[in-house]
Short mmCIF file of C-alpha atoms and ligand atoms in Angstrom, two decimals:
data_model
loop_
_atom_site.label_atom_id
_atom_site.label_comp_id
_atom_site.label_asym_id
_atom_site.label_seq_id
_atom_site.Cartn_x
_atom_site.Cartn_y
_atom_site.Cartn_z
CA UNK E 819 114.75 98.58 85.90
CA UNK E 820 113.45 96.24 88.13
CA UNK E 821 117.00 94.65 88.74
CA UNK E 822 118.37 97.95 89.50
CA UNK E 823 115.94 98.88 92.11
CA UNK E 824 116.14 95.67 93.77
CA UNK E 825 119.74 96.14 94.23
CA UNK E 826 119.41 99.52 95.57
CA UNK E 827 117.01 98.03 98.20
CA UNK E 828 119.40 95.64 99.42
CA UNK E 829 121.81 98.32 100.45
CA UNK E 830 118.85 100.07 102.10
CA UNK E 831 118.06 97.32 104.14
CA UNK E 832 121.63 96.63 105.40
CA UNK E 833 121.47 100.25 106.56
CA UNK E 834 118.18 100.01 108.29
CA UNK E 835 117.72 102.70 110.77
CA UNK E 836 120.26 105.07 109.56
CA UNK E 837 119.42 107.97 107.03
CA UNK E 838 120.14 106.79 103.55
CA UNK E 839 121.56 108.46 100.69
CA UNK E 840 121.70 107.30 97.24
CA UNK E 841 122.57 109.20 94.02
CA UNK E 842 119.64 111.38 93.12
CA UNK E 843 118.98 114.58 91.16
CA UNK E 844 116.92 116.67 93.25
CA UNK E 845 117.22 116.15 96.97
CA UNK E 846 120.89 116.50 97.26
CA UNK E 847 120.86 114.70 100.84
CA UNK E 848 117.82 116.91 102.11
CA UNK E 849 115.71 114.80 105.03
CA UNK E 850 112.68 113.58 104.68
CA UNK E 851 110.30 112.63 107.57
CA UNK E 852 107.26 110.37 106.68
CA UNK E 853 104.44 109.87 109.13
CA UNK E 854 101.51 107.49 108.53
CA UNK E 855 97.89 106.94 109.58
CA UNK E 856 95.08 104.53 108.78
CA UNK E 857 95.38 101.28 107.19
CA UNK E 858 98.09 99.02 106.37
CA UNK E 859 97.81 99.90 102.80
CA UNK E 860 98.75 103.48 103.77
CA UNK E 861 101.96 102.31 105.69
CA UNK E 862 102.91 100.25 102.36
CA UNK E 863 102.19 103.37 100.20
CA UNK E 864 104.62 105.35 102.68
CA UNK E 865 107.43 102.96 101.70
CA UNK E 866 106.80 103.65 98.07
CA UNK E 867 106.78 107.35 98.60
CA UNK E 868 110.18 107.04 100.40
CA UNK E 869 111.43 104.99 97.66
CA UNK E 870 110.52 107.69 95.00
CA UNK E 871 112.10 110.54 96.75
CA UNK E 872 115.27 108.62 97.92
CA UNK E 873 115.98 108.00 94.14
CA UNK E 874 115.47 111.71 93.95
CA UNK E 875 118.46 112.32 96.24
CA UNK E 876 116.68 112.46 99.60
CA UNK E 877 117.49 110.88 102.83
CA UNK E 878 115.11 109.53 105.39
CA UNK E 879 115.12 110.84 108.93
CA UNK E 880 113.08 109.51 111.82
CA UNK E 881 113.47 113.14 113.77
CA UNK E 882 110.74 115.34 112.73
CA UNK E 883 112.78 118.43 113.91
CA UNK E 884 115.64 117.74 111.45
CA UNK E 885 113.41 117.54 108.16
CA UNK E 886 113.47 119.56 105.23
CA UNK E 887 110.33 117.72 103.95
CA UNK E 888 107.44 116.41 106.15
CA UNK E 889 104.97 113.85 104.22
CA UNK E 890 101.99 113.12 106.26
CA UNK E 891 100.09 109.80 104.92
CA UNK E 892 96.32 110.20 105.96
CA UNK E 893 93.02 108.10 106.52
CA UNK E 894 89.61 109.60 105.58
CA UNK E 895 87.54 106.64 106.82
CA UNK E 896 86.17 108.27 109.77
CA UNK E 897 85.91 111.45 110.93
CA UNK E 898 88.11 111.17 113.82
CA UNK E 899 91.06 109.78 111.70
CA UNK E 900 90.83 113.41 109.90
CA UNK E 901 90.92 115.19 113.08
CA UNK E 902 93.77 113.48 114.41
CA UNK E 903 95.71 114.56 111.20
CA UNK E 904 94.85 117.92 111.77
CA UNK E 905 96.44 117.66 115.16
CA UNK E 906 99.58 116.79 113.85
CA UNK E 907 99.67 119.74 111.41
CA UNK E 908 99.61 121.73 114.50
CA UNK E 909 102.81 119.79 115.66
CA UNK E 910 104.41 120.60 112.14
CA UNK E 911 103.56 124.39 112.56
CA UNK E 912 105.72 124.47 115.57
CA UNK E 913 108.67 122.71 113.53
CA UNK E 914 108.17 125.26 110.70
CA UNK E 915 108.73 128.14 113.19
CA UNK E 916 112.32 127.01 113.69
CA UNK E 917 112.87 126.00 109.86
CA UNK E 918 110.85 128.44 107.75
CA UNK E 919 112.06 126.56 104.47
CA UNK E 920 110.35 123.26 105.62
CA UNK E 921 107.85 121.73 103.11
CA UNK E 922 104.73 119.96 104.22
CA UNK E 923 103.01 117.40 102.32
CA UNK E 924 99.65 115.83 102.94
CA UNK E 925 99.37 112.56 100.99
CA UNK E 926 96.65 109.66 100.87
CA UNK E 927 92.98 109.38 101.46
CA UNK E 928 92.22 112.72 103.15
CA UNK E 929 94.38 114.54 100.36
CA UNK E 930 92.20 112.96 97.78
CA UNK E 931 89.08 113.76 99.49
CA UNK E 932 89.62 117.53 100.05
CA UNK E 933 92.02 118.22 97.18
CA UNK E 934 92.55 122.03 97.15
CA UNK E 935 90.35 122.60 99.97
CA UNK E 936 93.38 121.39 102.39
CA UNK E 937 95.32 124.40 100.99
CA UNK E 938 92.54 126.84 101.85
CA UNK E 939 91.92 125.23 105.26
CA UNK E 940 95.65 125.47 106.29
CA UNK E 941 98.25 127.73 105.10
CA UNK E 942 100.93 125.33 106.45
CA UNK E 943 100.24 122.74 103.74
CA UNK E 944 102.63 122.90 100.87
CA UNK E 945 101.77 119.85 98.87
CA UNK E 946 98.60 117.68 98.46
CA UNK E 947 99.06 114.35 96.70
CA UNK E 948 96.51 111.62 96.11
CA UNK E 949 97.32 108.01 96.22
CA UNK E 950 97.95 107.50 92.42
CA UNK E 951 100.32 110.34 92.11
CA UNK E 952 103.35 109.58 94.17
CA UNK E 953 105.78 109.37 91.40
CA UNK E 954 105.14 112.92 90.48
CA UNK E 955 106.44 113.93 94.14
CA UNK E 956 110.06 115.09 93.02
CA UNK E 957 108.13 117.44 90.68
CA UNK E 958 105.88 118.57 93.34
CA UNK E 959 108.59 119.04 95.91
CA UNK E 960 110.44 120.95 93.57
CA UNK E 961 107.44 123.39 93.09
CA UNK E 962 106.81 123.72 96.74
CA UNK E 963 110.57 124.44 97.20
CA UNK E 964 110.02 127.73 95.22
CA UNK E 965 107.05 128.80 97.69
CA UNK E 966 104.26 127.84 95.45
CA UNK E 967 101.50 125.20 96.30
CA UNK E 968 101.71 122.12 94.43
CA UNK E 969 98.58 119.47 93.79
CA UNK E 970 98.20 116.25 92.14
CA UNK E 971 95.24 114.33 92.95
CA UNK E 972 94.44 112.37 89.78
CA UNK E 973 93.36 108.78 90.18
CA UNK E 974 94.66 106.27 87.52
CA UNK E 975 93.21 103.48 85.83
CA UNK E 976 96.77 101.66 85.69
CA UNK E 977 98.94 102.85 88.54
CA UNK E 978 100.02 99.87 90.77
CA UNK E 979 103.81 101.03 91.45
CA UNK E 980 104.56 97.35 90.51
CA UNK E 981 108.35 98.38 89.49
CA UNK E 982 109.07 100.37 92.67
CA UNK E 983 110.80 98.62 95.25
CA UNK E 984 109.61 99.78 98.53
CA UNK E 985 111.98 101.17 101.08
CA UNK E 986 110.96 99.22 104.33
CA UNK E 987 110.42 102.08 106.84
CA UNK E 988 110.42 101.31 110.74
CA UNK E 989 109.50 97.78 110.28
CA UNK E 990 111.16 94.49 112.38
CA UNK E 991 112.96 93.21 109.43
CA UNK E 992 110.93 90.11 109.78
CA UNK E 993 107.46 90.95 108.32
CA UNK E 994 106.46 93.18 105.37
CA UNK E 995 103.83 94.06 103.34
CA UNK E 996 103.23 93.55 99.80
CA UNK E 997 100.51 95.52 98.13
CA UNK E 998 98.88 93.44 95.24
CA UNK E 999 95.41 95.64 94.27
CA UNK E 1000 94.71 99.06 94.63
CA UNK E 1001 91.29 101.03 94.85
CA UNK E 1002 87.88 99.20 95.44
CA UNK E 1003 84.80 98.64 93.16
CA UNK E 1004 82.41 97.45 95.87
CA UNK E 1005 80.75 100.89 96.68
CA UNK E 1006 79.66 99.94 100.22
CA UNK E 1007 77.56 102.97 100.84
CA UNK E 1008 79.27 103.92 104.11
CA UNK E 1009 82.85 103.87 102.57
CA UNK E 1010 84.96 106.80 101.40
CA UNK E 1011 87.62 104.45 99.92
CA UNK E 1012 86.27 103.94 96.29
CA UNK E 1013 86.34 107.70 96.25
CA UNK E 1014 89.70 108.22 97.46
CA UNK E 1015 91.65 105.34 96.28
CA UNK E 1016 89.70 104.93 92.71
CA UNK E 1017 88.65 101.98 90.55
CA UNK E 1018 90.13 98.50 91.29
CA UNK E 1019 93.14 97.10 89.50
CA UNK E 1020 95.51 94.19 90.34
CA UNK E 1021 99.33 94.30 90.12
CA UNK E 1022 101.32 92.13 87.92
CA UNK E 1023 101.56 88.58 89.50
CA UNK E 1024 105.33 88.32 88.79
CA UNK E 1025 106.20 91.57 90.35
CA UNK E 1026 104.58 90.46 93.46
CA UNK E 1027 106.29 87.00 93.75
CA UNK E 1028 109.46 88.58 92.73
CA UNK E 1029 109.24 91.02 95.64
CA UNK E 1030 108.38 87.95 97.98
CA UNK E 1031 111.31 86.24 96.75
CA UNK E 1032 113.51 89.26 97.48
CA UNK E 1033 112.25 89.86 100.73
CA UNK E 1034 113.05 86.40 101.61
CA UNK E 1035 116.56 86.67 100.55
CA UNK E 1036 116.68 89.90 102.72
CA UNK E 1037 116.09 87.81 105.78
CA UNK E 1038 112.24 88.50 106.07
CA UNK E 1039 110.00 85.43 107.04
CA UNK E 1040 106.67 86.84 106.53
CA UNK E 1041 104.53 88.50 103.98
CA UNK E 1042 101.11 90.10 104.26
CA UNK E 1043 99.39 90.47 100.75
CA UNK E 1044 97.58 93.74 100.84
CA UNK E 1045 94.49 94.96 99.09
CA UNK E 1046 91.10 96.62 99.97
CA UNK E 1047 89.39 93.31 98.82
CA UNK E 1048 92.34 90.71 98.00
CA UNK E 1049 89.76 87.79 96.91
CA UNK E 1050 88.84 90.08 93.81
CA UNK E 1051 92.59 90.07 92.82
CA UNK E 1052 92.84 89.34 89.14
CA UNK E 1053 95.91 89.80 86.89
CA UNK E 1054 95.22 89.92 83.29
CA UNK E 1055 98.09 91.88 81.78
CA UNK E 1056 97.02 95.37 83.27
CA UNK E 1057 94.00 97.75 83.53
CA UNK E 1058 90.90 97.55 85.47
CA UNK E 1059 89.33 94.41 86.85
CA UNK E 1060 85.95 95.48 85.26
CA UNK E 1061 87.72 95.72 81.75
CA UNK E 1062 89.40 92.25 82.26
CA UNK E 1063 86.06 90.70 83.16
CA UNK E 1064 84.45 92.37 80.18
CA UNK E 1065 86.60 90.54 77.73
CA UNK E 1066 84.54 87.23 78.96
CA UNK E 1067 87.96 85.14 78.65
CA UNK E 1068 89.94 84.34 81.54
CA UNK E 1069 92.69 82.08 79.95
CA UNK E 1070 95.91 83.15 81.06
CA UNK E 1071 94.75 85.53 84.19
CA UNK E 1072 95.83 84.86 87.65
CA UNK E 1073 93.40 84.78 90.41
CA UNK E 1074 94.22 85.45 94.11
CA UNK E 1075 94.13 81.64 95.05
CA UNK E 1076 96.77 80.92 92.34
CA UNK E 1077 98.83 84.23 93.36
CA UNK E 1078 98.78 83.05 96.80
CA UNK E 1079 99.97 79.35 96.04
CA UNK E 1080 102.89 81.21 94.03
CA UNK E 1081 103.93 83.19 96.94
CA UNK E 1082 103.69 80.25 99.35
CA UNK E 1083 106.15 78.30 96.86
CA UNK E 1084 108.98 80.93 97.24
CA UNK E 1085 109.91 79.18 100.57
CA UNK E 1086 107.98 76.87 103.16
CA UNK E 1087 109.90 79.20 105.74
CA UNK E 1088 108.09 82.58 104.55
CA UNK E 1089 104.78 82.77 106.18
CA UNK E 1090 101.81 84.40 103.81
CA UNK E 1091 99.12 86.35 105.12
CA UNK E 1092 96.51 88.50 103.41
CA UNK E 1093 94.02 91.22 104.33
CA UNK E 1094 91.31 92.38 103.74
CA UNK E 1095 88.79 89.51 102.50
CA UNK E 1096 85.43 90.24 101.64
CA UNK E 1097 82.62 87.89 102.45
CA UNK E 1098 81.07 87.92 99.10
CA UNK E 1099 84.48 86.97 97.19
CA UNK E 1100 86.21 84.56 99.59
CA UNK E 1101 86.15 81.49 97.58
CA UNK E 1102 86.70 77.76 98.41
CA UNK E 1103 89.91 77.98 96.07
CA UNK E 1104 91.48 80.38 98.61
CA UNK E 1105 90.50 78.20 101.65
CA UNK E 1106 92.04 74.92 99.82
CA UNK E 1107 95.22 76.75 99.27
CA UNK E 1108 95.35 77.87 102.96
CA UNK E 1109 94.78 74.06 103.84
CA UNK E 1110 97.37 72.95 101.59
CA UNK E 1111 100.38 75.09 102.39
CA UNK E 1112 101.55 74.96 106.04
CA UNK E 1113 103.21 78.43 105.66
CA UNK E 1114 99.94 80.18 104.34
CA UNK E 1115 98.68 81.35 107.80
CA UNK E 1116 95.50 80.08 109.06
CA UNK E 1117 94.03 83.55 109.80
CA UNK E 1118 91.44 85.47 107.69
CA UNK E 1119 90.14 88.92 108.50
CA UNK E 1120 86.51 89.00 107.30
CA UNK E 1121 84.55 92.22 108.07
CA UNK E 1122 80.82 91.67 108.58
CA UNK E 1123 79.92 95.12 109.43
CA UNK E 1124 76.53 94.12 110.79
CA UNK E 1125 74.71 91.07 111.37
CA UNK E 1126 71.21 92.09 110.07
CA UNK E 1127 70.60 91.37 106.41
CA UNK E 1128 68.27 94.54 105.82
CA UNK E 1129 71.23 96.77 107.15
CA UNK E 1130 73.75 94.80 105.10
CA UNK E 1131 71.71 95.42 101.89
CA UNK E 1132 71.42 99.36 102.82
CA UNK E 1133 75.09 99.01 103.38
CA UNK E 1134 75.43 97.34 99.72
CA UNK E 1135 77.61 94.53 101.10
CA UNK E 1136 76.53 92.02 98.68
CA UNK E 1137 75.84 89.25 101.23
CA UNK E 1138 73.15 88.34 103.80
CA UNK E 1139 73.59 87.11 107.46
CA UNK E 1140 73.03 83.48 106.41
CA UNK E 1141 75.74 83.71 103.43
CA UNK E 1142 78.15 85.27 106.01
CA UNK E 1143 77.59 82.33 108.56
CA UNK E 1144 78.05 79.92 105.86
CA UNK E 1145 81.36 81.22 104.70
CA UNK E 1146 82.33 80.99 108.33
CA UNK E 1147 81.39 77.52 108.46
CA UNK E 1148 83.13 76.70 105.39
CA UNK E 1149 86.31 78.35 106.84
CA UNK E 1150 85.92 76.04 109.85
CA UNK E 1151 85.52 72.85 107.73
CA UNK E 1152 88.24 73.45 105.28
CA UNK E 1153 90.84 75.38 107.60
CA UNK E 1154 90.11 74.06 111.17
CA UNK E 1155 91.81 75.90 113.91
CA UNK E 1156 91.54 79.37 111.71
CA UNK E 1157 91.70 82.30 113.42
CA UNK E 1158 89.04 84.75 112.48
CA UNK E 1159 88.71 88.47 112.96
CA UNK E 1160 86.23 90.88 111.77
CA UNK E 1161 85.23 94.74 111.70
CA UNK E 1162 81.89 95.97 112.89
CA UNK E 1163 79.99 99.54 112.36
CA UNK E 1164 77.28 100.31 115.16
CA UNK E 1165 74.65 102.79 114.36
CA UNK E 1166 74.55 102.83 110.66
CA UNK E 1167 71.51 104.74 109.21
CA UNK E 1168 68.15 103.46 110.25
CA UNK E 1169 69.56 100.82 112.33
CA UNK E 1170 66.95 99.41 114.83
CA UNK E 1171 67.37 97.83 118.42
CA UNK E 1172 66.56 94.58 116.96
CA UNK E 1173 69.04 94.80 114.16
CA UNK E 1174 71.64 96.11 116.50
CA UNK E 1175 70.92 92.77 118.57
CA UNK E 1176 71.47 90.70 115.34
CA UNK E 1177 75.08 92.09 115.13
CA UNK E 1178 75.54 90.90 118.71
CA UNK E 1179 74.27 87.58 117.92
CA UNK E 1180 76.17 87.02 114.57
CA UNK E 1181 79.52 88.05 116.87
CA UNK E 1182 78.51 85.06 119.31
CA UNK E 1183 77.55 82.59 116.41
CA UNK E 1184 80.95 83.40 114.50
CA UNK E 1185 82.95 83.31 117.75
CA UNK E 1186 85.49 86.03 116.26
CA UNK E 1187 89.01 85.75 118.11
CA UNK E 1188 89.55 89.56 117.52
CA UNK E 1189 87.41 92.73 116.10
CA UNK E 1190 87.77 96.21 115.19
CA UNK E 1191 84.73 97.87 116.21
CA UNK E 1192 83.50 101.18 115.07
CA UNK E 1193 80.47 103.82 115.39
CA UNK E 1194 79.17 104.91 112.12
CA UNK E 1195 80.65 108.09 110.92
CA UNK E 1196 78.99 109.81 107.91
CA UNK E 1197 81.39 110.74 105.21
CA UNK E 1198 80.61 113.47 102.73
CA UNK E 1199 80.32 112.11 99.15
CA UNK E 1200 79.37 108.58 99.99
CA UNK E 1201 76.14 106.89 98.98
CA UNK E 1202 74.91 106.70 102.51
CA UNK E 1203 75.49 110.46 103.11
CA UNK E 1204 73.73 111.20 99.88
CA UNK E 1205 70.83 108.93 100.17
CA UNK E 1206 70.37 107.94 103.76
CA UNK E 1207 69.64 109.72 107.00
CA UNK E 1208 72.28 109.49 109.68
CA UNK E 1209 69.42 109.10 112.26
CA UNK E 1210 70.88 106.93 115.14
CA UNK E 1211 71.64 109.34 118.05
CA UNK E 1212 75.25 109.76 118.92
CA UNK E 1213 74.65 108.48 122.58
CA UNK E 1214 72.69 105.24 121.09
CA UNK E 1215 75.55 104.56 118.59
CA UNK E 1216 77.96 104.76 121.72
CA UNK E 1217 75.89 102.59 123.83
CA UNK E 1218 75.54 99.96 121.12
CA UNK E 1219 79.34 99.96 120.34
CA UNK E 1220 79.99 99.53 123.88
CA UNK E 1221 77.71 96.46 123.95
CA UNK E 1222 79.55 95.12 120.83
CA UNK E 1223 83.16 95.76 122.63
CA UNK E 1224 82.24 94.02 125.76
CA UNK E 1225 80.83 91.00 124.12
CA UNK E 1226 84.07 90.77 121.85
CA UNK E 1227 86.13 91.34 125.00
CA UNK E 1228 84.72 88.31 126.43
CA UNK E 1229 84.90 86.30 123.25
CA UNK E 1230 88.66 87.24 122.84
CA UNK E 1231 89.24 86.23 126.48
CA UNK E 1232 87.32 82.81 126.09
CA UNK E 1233 89.11 82.22 122.81
CA UNK E 1234 92.60 82.91 124.47
CA UNK E 1235 91.84 80.74 127.54
CA UNK E 1236 91.02 77.81 125.25
CA UNK E 1237 94.56 77.97 123.88
CA UNK E 1238 96.15 77.39 127.52
CA UNK E 1239 97.71 74.27 127.39
CA UNK E 1240 98.29 74.09 123.47
CA UNK E 1241 101.84 74.82 121.73
CA UNK E 1242 102.06 76.69 118.84
CA UNK E 1243 104.73 77.59 116.27
CA UNK E 1244 105.72 81.20 116.67
CA UNK E 1245 107.62 83.39 114.37
CA UNK E 1246 109.84 85.72 116.56
CA UNK E 1247 109.30 89.49 115.54
CA UNK E 1248 111.38 90.82 118.37
CA UNK E 1249 111.49 91.99 121.95
CA UNK E 1250 108.18 92.26 123.83
CA UNK E 1251 106.74 95.72 124.26
CA UNK E 1252 107.18 95.25 127.99
CA UNK E 1253 110.58 93.90 128.93
CA UNK E 1254 113.67 92.96 126.99
CA UNK E 1255 113.92 89.67 129.00
CA UNK E 1256 110.88 88.53 126.73
CA UNK E 1257 110.34 87.84 123.10
CA UNK E 1258 107.23 88.28 121.18
CA UNK E 1259 105.98 86.63 117.89
CA UNK E 1260 102.72 85.50 116.37
CA UNK E 1261 100.97 81.93 115.86
CA UNK E 1262 99.58 81.13 112.58
CA UNK E 1263 96.29 82.49 113.81
CA UNK E 1264 97.74 85.85 114.32
CA UNK E 1265 97.70 85.88 118.09
CA UNK E 1266 100.55 87.54 119.90
CA UNK E 1267 102.57 85.41 122.16
CA UNK E 1268 105.09 86.54 124.43
CA UNK E 1269 107.70 84.25 126.25
CA UNK E 1270 111.32 84.38 128.07
CA UNK E 1271 113.99 85.35 125.59
CA UNK E 1272 116.67 82.56 126.55
CA UNK E 1273 118.79 82.40 123.59
CA UNK E 1274 116.22 82.85 120.70
CA UNK E 1275 116.54 85.56 118.25
CA UNK E 1276 114.12 87.37 115.99
CA UNK E 1277 113.19 85.43 112.59
CA UNK E 1278 113.47 82.06 114.18
CA UNK E 1279 110.49 79.79 114.54
CA UNK E 1280 109.97 78.41 118.01
CA UNK E 1281 107.48 76.10 119.38
CA UNK E 1282 105.72 77.84 122.63
CA UNK E 1283 103.59 76.31 125.22
CA UNK E 1284 100.93 78.58 126.32
CA UNK E 1285 100.56 78.67 130.15
CA UNK E 1286 98.64 82.23 130.56
CA UNK E 1287 96.67 85.10 128.67
CA UNK E 1288 95.20 88.06 128.94
CA UNK E 1289 92.27 89.26 126.53
CA UNK E 1290 94.84 90.53 124.15
CA UNK E 1291 98.00 88.16 124.56
CA UNK E 1292 99.13 84.81 125.26
CA UNK E 1293 102.03 84.08 127.51
CA UNK E 1294 104.17 80.68 127.47
CA UNK E 1295 107.55 79.17 127.25
CA UNK E 1296 109.55 77.81 124.68
CA UNK E 1297 109.77 73.88 124.23
CA UNK E 1298 111.97 71.78 122.41
N1 5AD Y 666 82.09 104.64 109.71
C1 5AD Y 666 82.47 103.80 110.49
N2 5AD Y 666 83.22 102.86 110.25
C2 5AD Y 666 83.66 102.89 108.87
N3 5AD Y 666 84.44 101.72 108.27
C3 5AD Y 666 84.37 102.34 107.15
N4 5AD Y 666 83.64 103.06 106.58
C4 5AD Y 666 83.20 103.60 107.85
C5 5AD Y 666 82.58 104.68 108.25
N5 5AD Y 666 82.00 105.65 107.38
C6 5AD Y 666 85.00 100.45 108.86
C7 5AD Y 666 84.61 99.24 108.09
C8 5AD Y 666 85.62 99.00 107.57
C9 5AD Y 666 86.84 99.47 108.14
C10 5AD Y 666 88.28 99.65 107.70
O1 5AD Y 666 86.44 100.79 108.49
O2 5AD Y 666 84.24 98.53 109.38
O3 5AD Y 666 85.76 97.49 107.14
FE1 SF4 Y 667 85.20 100.39 101.71
FE2 SF4 Y 667 83.59 98.19 100.97
FE3 SF4 Y 667 85.75 98.64 99.41
FE4 SF4 Y 667 86.05 97.65 102.27
S1 SF4 Y 667 85.19 96.74 100.47
S2 SF4 Y 667 87.37 99.66 100.82
S3 SF4 Y 667 84.44 98.94 103.21
S4 SF4 Y 667 84.16 100.05 99.60
#
């Protein structure tokens, strides 16, 4: 099974960019258009969905207007993410006017959160499918084609799609995502993910290493191991993490540090990244593997959320301000020159002005290179929505967020300025966004570096001397 799918993937990659048709039973060459919103996990899941439907005879298309089936992969993490999807549904309505047989499916976290409510909300939607039900899509499409509504939002204790080779959609052919865990058991009080993606389970370690090997053979030079909390990865023959731990015997299990080491050994030319790390679970073992293997990138995304221990406790994050700062110190000791980024939430329930100041001061103390910064958005059904009052006024949330952004902009620029005069190894990802005469890639710290094209090509490693920067990008020239 695994072998056959792998061979098919090779064919697909060779024909990347074209519509692809493989023998199937139901699709008969009908066209599938997939659009993704939200986290990297969603983009990775869309590649599973494409694979499932291509096996069923569909072709993928990048042109929405020629689609027979539109699938939109949605995010529910903040209210504005859901509003954006609702806006897109209006666009699909326009396409349906010219093609009344068009089938529109909503998948991902918003589908799981709203379930059949989505069908009541918007008559346009034909299919609602949650993150653990993508294998059922051929059936769901068949039902929808008869004019009925089709829904599957069952969450699973086992599903990891380990045997499905993803079809790489719209990538650069150089870096790819490999999903290693699904779901989340952390129950941060603000977060809807445990409800939309279910309990945490890890994927078979062998299937992960095999996927990395195949990607390398196909010309890929970078993989990102994906999970809601990668440090919590534990392979023990299948099933939920909590059940593996309950057995009390970890012999024969594979931890995240061990998994990363095995992936790193695929080839020294294959860069390994991972996301997202949780401060309470990031172990020294992981940092040691990062230090030991040059191809494991020196970059950690370590969401802090708040710099105040009382707020962290209300968020159920499982660590204090001091613990977080100690983890940062440990990273700096064991992986010098490591790039570190974070996520923050401004205006969480009952956050005071002093507590907001603690977030500013932890950002300053940690010296993040980059951050994703958000205003708290209450999500129905979460523990915070049930137990805490969303009592920070909107304009206060906005002002606090702006202060966080202003500080981080300064730190990002300072971090980039410190890189001027340094030489970094860059993996070339393709032409720069602004000009075909320039190429762009990333250094191990995940910073984007732009430099003149000369005769270099994507997929090559090149040393670049940094000469200039903005707050977002480094600029330089290749040196030999
Ligand atoms: N409101 C605002 N931000 C949130 N995040 C998660 N849930 C919420 C919410 N309800 C942020 C966190 C998380 C990132 C993916 O999204 O910072 O790390
Ligand atoms: Fe949400 Fe917390 Fe799980 Fe991240 S670790 S997905 S923020 S519950």
